[in-house]
Coordinates of C-alpha atoms in Angstrom, one line a residue:
X209 CA -94.2 -108.7 39.3
X210 CA -94.5 -105.7 36.8
X211 CA -92.7 -105.8 33.8
X212 CA -91.8 -104.0 30.2
X213 CA -91.3 -105.3 27.2
X214 CA -89.9 -103.7 23.9
X215 CA -91.9 -105.5 20.4
X216 CA -91.1 -103.3 17.0
X217 CA -94.2 -102.7 14.8
X218 CA -92.6 -100.2 12.4
X219 CA -90.3 -100.1 9.9
X220 CA -87.4 -97.4 9.6
X221 CA -87.0 -94.7 7.1
X222 CA -83.9 -94.6 5.0
X223 CA -82.6 -91.5 4.2
X224 CA -80.0 -90.3 1.6
X225 CA -78.2 -86.9 1.5
X226 CA -76.5 -86.0 -1.1
X227 CA -72.5 -83.6 -1.6
X228 CA -72.2 -80.5 -3.2
X229 CA -70.7 -78.8 -0.1
X230 CA -71.6 -77.5 3.6
X231 CA -75.1 -76.3 2.8
X232 CA -76.5 -78.7 1.4
X233 CA -75.6 -81.3 3.6
X234 CA -76.7 -79.0 5.9
X235 CA -79.6 -78.1 3.8
X236 CA -80.4 -82.3 3.2
X237 CA -79.9 -83.2 7.1
X238 CA -83.0 -80.4 7.3
X239 CA -85.4 -82.1 4.6
X240 CA -84.8 -85.5 6.1
X241 CA -85.3 -84.8 10.3
X242 CA -88.5 -83.2 9.6
X243 CA -89.8 -86.2 6.5
X244 CA -88.9 -88.4 9.5
X245 CA -91.2 -86.7 12.2
X246 CA -94.0 -86.6 10.3
X247 CA -93.4 -90.5 9.5
X248 CA -92.8 -91.0 13.2
X249 CA -96.5 -89.6 13.1
X250 CA -97.4 -91.1 11.2
X251 CA -97.4 -94.6 13.0
X252 CA -99.6 -93.7 15.6
X253 CA -101.3 -92.1 13.3
X254 CA -102.2 -94.8 11.2
X255 CA -102.6 -97.6 14.2
X256 CA -105.4 -94.8 15.6
X257 CA -107.2 -94.8 12.8
X258 CA -107.2 -98.3 11.6
X259 CA -110.4 -100.3 12.4
X260 CA -110.6 -102.7 15.4
X261 CA -109.7 -105.2 14.1
X262 CA -106.9 -104.4 12.4
X263 CA -105.7 -102.7 16.1
X264 CA -106.3 -106.1 17.5
X265 CA -104.4 -107.8 14.9
X266 CA -101.6 -105.0 15.2
X267 CA -102.1 -105.8 19.2
X268 CA -102.0 -109.6 18.7
X269 CA -98.3 -109.2 17.1
X270 CA -96.7 -107.0 19.4
X271 CA -98.0 -108.8 22.0
X272 CA -97.0 -112.0 20.7
X273 CA -93.0 -110.2 19.2
X274 CA -92.6 -110.0 22.7
X275 CA -92.4 -113.1 24.5
X276 CA -96.2 -113.6 25.8
X277 CA -98.9 -115.8 24.6
X278 CA -101.6 -114.7 23.2
X279 CA -104.0 -117.1 20.3
X280 CA -106.1 -113.7 20.2
X281 CA -107.2 -110.9 21.1
X282 CA -110.2 -110.9 22.9
X283 CA -110.9 -107.1 24.3
X284 CA -109.4 -103.9 23.6
X285 CA -109.6 -100.9 25.1
X286 CA -108.1 -97.0 24.6
X287 CA -106.2 -95.8 27.1
X288 CA -104.5 -92.7 29.2
X289 CA -101.7 -91.5 27.1
X290 CA -98.5 -93.3 28.6
X291 CA -95.6 -91.1 28.5
X292 CA -97.8 -88.8 25.7
X293 CA -97.8 -91.8 23.6
X294 CA -101.5 -92.8 22.7
X295 CA -102.4 -96.3 24.3
X296 CA -104.4 -99.5 25.3
X297 CA -105.2 -101.8 27.6
X298 CA -105.7 -105.8 25.2
X299 CA -106.3 -108.7 27.0
X300 CA -105.7 -112.1 25.1
X301 CA -107.9 -115.2 25.8
X302 CA -109.8 -113.7 27.7
X303 CA -107.3 -113.6 30.6
X304 CA -104.3 -112.5 30.5
X305 CA -104.6 -107.7 30.0
X306 CA -101.4 -106.2 28.4
X307 CA -101.1 -102.2 28.2
X308 CA -99.7 -101.1 25.1
X309 CA -98.5 -98.1 24.3
X310 CA -96.7 -96.7 20.4
X311 CA -94.1 -94.6 20.3
X312 CA -93.0 -92.2 17.5
X313 CA -91.2 -94.2 15.5
X314 CA -92.8 -97.4 15.9
X315 CA -92.7 -99.2 18.2
X316 CA -95.0 -101.0 21.2
X317 CA -93.8 -100.6 24.8
X318 CA -95.4 -103.5 26.9
X319 CA -96.9 -103.7 30.6
X320 CA -97.6 -106.8 31.3
X321 CA -98.2 -108.7 35.0
X322 CA -97.2 -111.8 33.5
X323 CA -93.8 -112.7 32.4
X324 CA -92.4 -113.6 28.8
X325 CA -91.8 -116.9 27.5

C-alpha cells in the first residue's frame, strides 16, 4: 500500500509589521510576502546545494520524523520533480526506498510503500 507522510524540515519565518496607516500596512504585507517567498525558495535551494552526506542527514531526519524505521540512508538518487518540487529516491538500510520531495516552505513530503510505525 502506498502512503504519503509529511515531515517538517524547515523553520517558519517570523514577520512583523508596524502601524502607520493603511498604506504602511499594505506595504509591509507586500514586503513580507516577497521576503517569505524568497525564504521559502531558499529551503529547496539549500537542500539541493548540500554535499551528499549532509543531504542524507536531512533525508534521514525526514524519514524518521515520518515514523519510518531507518538507521542509515544508503542510497540517494535525484528524481523527477513532484508537483514542481525537487525530489529524491532515498533508500534506507539497503532495502527500503522512499520518495522525498521538498516543498517551498521546507516541508519534506514522503511517499512510501511501507507503513510508518
